[in-house]
Short mmCIF file of C-alpha atoms in Angstrom, two decimals:
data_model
loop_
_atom_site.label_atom_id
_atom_site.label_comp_id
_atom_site.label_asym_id
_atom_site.label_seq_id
_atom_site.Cartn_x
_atom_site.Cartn_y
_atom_site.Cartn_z
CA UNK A 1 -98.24 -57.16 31.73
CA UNK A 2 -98.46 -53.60 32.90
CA UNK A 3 -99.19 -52.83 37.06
CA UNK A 4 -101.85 -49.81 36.72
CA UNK A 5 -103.66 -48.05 38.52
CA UNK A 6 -107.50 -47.18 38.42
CA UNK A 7 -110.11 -45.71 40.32
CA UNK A 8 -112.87 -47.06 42.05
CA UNK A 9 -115.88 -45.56 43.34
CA UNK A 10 -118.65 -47.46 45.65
CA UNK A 11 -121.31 -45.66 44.76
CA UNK A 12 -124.78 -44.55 46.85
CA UNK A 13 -126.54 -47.41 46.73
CA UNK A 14 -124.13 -49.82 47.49
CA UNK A 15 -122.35 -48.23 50.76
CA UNK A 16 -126.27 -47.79 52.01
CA UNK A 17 -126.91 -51.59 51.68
CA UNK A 18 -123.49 -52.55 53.38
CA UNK A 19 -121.61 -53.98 50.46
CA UNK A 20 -118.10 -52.49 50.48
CA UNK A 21 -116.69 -55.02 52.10
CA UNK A 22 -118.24 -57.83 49.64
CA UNK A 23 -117.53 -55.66 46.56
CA UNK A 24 -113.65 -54.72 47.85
CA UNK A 25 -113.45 -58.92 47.88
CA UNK A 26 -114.49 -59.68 44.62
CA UNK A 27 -111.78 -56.43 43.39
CA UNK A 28 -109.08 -58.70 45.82
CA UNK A 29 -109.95 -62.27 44.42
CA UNK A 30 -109.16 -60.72 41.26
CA UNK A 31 -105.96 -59.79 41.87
CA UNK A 32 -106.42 -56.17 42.72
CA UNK A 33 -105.22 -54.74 45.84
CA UNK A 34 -106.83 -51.37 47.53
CA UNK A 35 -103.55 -48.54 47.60
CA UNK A 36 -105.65 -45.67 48.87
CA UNK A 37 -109.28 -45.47 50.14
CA UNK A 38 -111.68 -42.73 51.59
CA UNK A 39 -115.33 -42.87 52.35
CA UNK A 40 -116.83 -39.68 51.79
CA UNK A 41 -119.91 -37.89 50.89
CA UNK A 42 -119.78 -35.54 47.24
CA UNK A 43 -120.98 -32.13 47.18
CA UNK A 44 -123.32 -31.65 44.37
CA UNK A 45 -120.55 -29.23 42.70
CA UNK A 46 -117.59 -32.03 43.34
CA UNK A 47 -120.20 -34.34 41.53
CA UNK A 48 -120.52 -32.13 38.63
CA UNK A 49 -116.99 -31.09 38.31
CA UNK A 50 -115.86 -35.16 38.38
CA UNK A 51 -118.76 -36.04 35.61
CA UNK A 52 -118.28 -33.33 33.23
CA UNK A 53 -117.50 -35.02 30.29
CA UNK A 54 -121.42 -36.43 30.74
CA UNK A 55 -122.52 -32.35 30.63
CA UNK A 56 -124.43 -32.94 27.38
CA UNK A 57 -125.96 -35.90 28.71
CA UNK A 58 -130.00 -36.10 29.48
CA UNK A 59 -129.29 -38.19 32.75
CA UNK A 60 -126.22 -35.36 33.97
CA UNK A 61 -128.31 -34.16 36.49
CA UNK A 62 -129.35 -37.09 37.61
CA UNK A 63 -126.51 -38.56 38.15
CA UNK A 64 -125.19 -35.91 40.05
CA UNK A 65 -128.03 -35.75 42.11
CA UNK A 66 -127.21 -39.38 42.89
CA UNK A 67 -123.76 -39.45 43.23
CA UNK A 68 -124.21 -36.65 45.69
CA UNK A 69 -127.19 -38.69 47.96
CA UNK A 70 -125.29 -40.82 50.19
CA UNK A 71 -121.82 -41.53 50.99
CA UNK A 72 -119.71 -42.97 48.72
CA UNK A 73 -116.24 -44.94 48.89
CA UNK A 74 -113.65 -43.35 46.57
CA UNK A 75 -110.41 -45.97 46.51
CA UNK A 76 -107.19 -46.47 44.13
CA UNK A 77 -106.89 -49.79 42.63
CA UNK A 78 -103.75 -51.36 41.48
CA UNK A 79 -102.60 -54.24 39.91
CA UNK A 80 -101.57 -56.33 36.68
CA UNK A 81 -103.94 -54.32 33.65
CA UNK A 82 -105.69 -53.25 36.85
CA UNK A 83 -108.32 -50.70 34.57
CA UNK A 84 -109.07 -53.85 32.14
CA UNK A 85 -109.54 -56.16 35.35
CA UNK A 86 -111.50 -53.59 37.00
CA UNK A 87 -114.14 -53.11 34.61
CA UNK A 88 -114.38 -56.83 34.24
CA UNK A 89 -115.08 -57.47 37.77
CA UNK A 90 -117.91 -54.82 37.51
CA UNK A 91 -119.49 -56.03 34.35
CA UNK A 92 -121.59 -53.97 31.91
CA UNK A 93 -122.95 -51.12 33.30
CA UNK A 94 -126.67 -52.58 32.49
CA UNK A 95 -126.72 -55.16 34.73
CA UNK A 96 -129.35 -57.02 33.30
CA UNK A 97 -126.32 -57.41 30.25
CA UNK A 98 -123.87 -57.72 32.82
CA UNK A 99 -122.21 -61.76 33.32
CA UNK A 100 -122.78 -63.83 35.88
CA UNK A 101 -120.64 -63.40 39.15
CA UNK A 102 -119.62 -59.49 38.53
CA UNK A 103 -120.77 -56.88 40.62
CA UNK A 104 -123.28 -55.44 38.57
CA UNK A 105 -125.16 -58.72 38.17
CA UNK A 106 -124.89 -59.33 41.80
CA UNK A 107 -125.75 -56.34 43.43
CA UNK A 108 -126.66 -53.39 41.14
CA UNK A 109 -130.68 -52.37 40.89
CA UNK A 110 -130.72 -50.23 37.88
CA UNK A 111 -128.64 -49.06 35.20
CA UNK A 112 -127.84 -45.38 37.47
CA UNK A 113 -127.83 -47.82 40.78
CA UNK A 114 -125.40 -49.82 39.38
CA UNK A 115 -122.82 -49.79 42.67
CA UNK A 116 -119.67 -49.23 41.11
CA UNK A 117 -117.29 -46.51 38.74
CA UNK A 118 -114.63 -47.61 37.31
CA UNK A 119 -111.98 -45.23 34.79
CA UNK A 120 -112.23 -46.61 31.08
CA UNK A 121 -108.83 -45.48 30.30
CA UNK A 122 -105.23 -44.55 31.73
CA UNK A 123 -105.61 -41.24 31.02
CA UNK A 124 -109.10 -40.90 32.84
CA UNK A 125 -107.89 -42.91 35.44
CA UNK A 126 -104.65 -40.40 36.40
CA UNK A 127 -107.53 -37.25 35.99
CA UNK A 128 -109.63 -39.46 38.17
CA UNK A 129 -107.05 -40.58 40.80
CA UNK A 130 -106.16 -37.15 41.48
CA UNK A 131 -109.99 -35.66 41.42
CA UNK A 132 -109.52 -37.32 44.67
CA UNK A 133 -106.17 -38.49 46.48
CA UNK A 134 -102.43 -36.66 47.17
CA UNK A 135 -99.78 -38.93 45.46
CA UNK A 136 -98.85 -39.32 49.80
CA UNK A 137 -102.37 -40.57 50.34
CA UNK A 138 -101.99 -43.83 47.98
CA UNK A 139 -99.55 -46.14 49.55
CA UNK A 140 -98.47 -48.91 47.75
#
C-alpha cells in the first residue's frame, strides 16, 4: 500500500460547534496522521478560486458563500491510501446515506453543512494541498 497524501478541510459549521478536535480523532484512529494544519478564514474569492470546477453548479454560490462564513481548518493528511481512508472516515456526503460511525453521520446537519472536504483523487489532492500549504509548511 501507497503512503498519500490528501487534504482536509473542517468546514464552517463544524469549527463553530467545537468539533476539530473530535473529527481530527476519528482521521487518527484511522490511521491518518495530521502533517500540516492551519485554521483560517476564506475570502469569498479564495472560496471561488478553490471550488471552480463546481462553476456550473446551481449551489456554486452557495457554497462559496458558506465556505467563506466562518473559519475553517485547512490540514494535510497522510497515511497508507490516505485519500481512500479519508473519504471513508467522512462518509457520503448526504449524511442521511452516510454509515454509521463516520463523520457525516455523526456530526453533519445538511448535505452543504456536512463538516468535512476531502480530495477525491491524487491529482486533486496535490492542486488542493498546494491551494493552501508551502511544501516547508507540511512536516512529516
Amino acid at each position: 500500500m501507497a503512503v498519500e497524501r490528501t487534504l482536509s478541510i473542517i468546514k464552517p459549521d463544524a469549527t463553530r460547534r467545537n468539533l476539530t478536535g473530535k473529527i481530527n480523532a476519528k482521521f487518527e484512529a484511522a490511521g491518518l496522521r495530521v502533517v500540516a494544519q492551519k485554521r483560517l478564514q476564506m475570502t469569498c474569492e479564495q472560496a471561488e478560486k478553490f471550488y471552480a470546477v463546481h462553476e456550473a453548479r446551481p449551489f456554486y454560490g452557495e457554497l462559496c458563500a458558506y465556505m467563506s462564513s466562518e473559519p475553517v481548518v485547512v490540514q494535510v493528511l497522510e497515511g497508507e491510501n490516505a485519500i481512500a481512508k479519508n473519504r471513508e472516515v467522512m462518509g457520503a456526503t448526504n449524511p442521511a446515506n452516510a454509515a454509521p460511525g463516520t463523520i457525516r453521520k455523526e456530526f453533519a446537519l445538511s448535505v452543504q453543512e456536512n463538516s468535512v472536504h476531502g480530495s477525491d483523487s491524487a491529482e486533486n489532492a496535490k492542486i488542493e494541498i498546494d491551494f493552501f500549504f508551502k511544501p516547508e509548511e507540511i512536516v512529516g
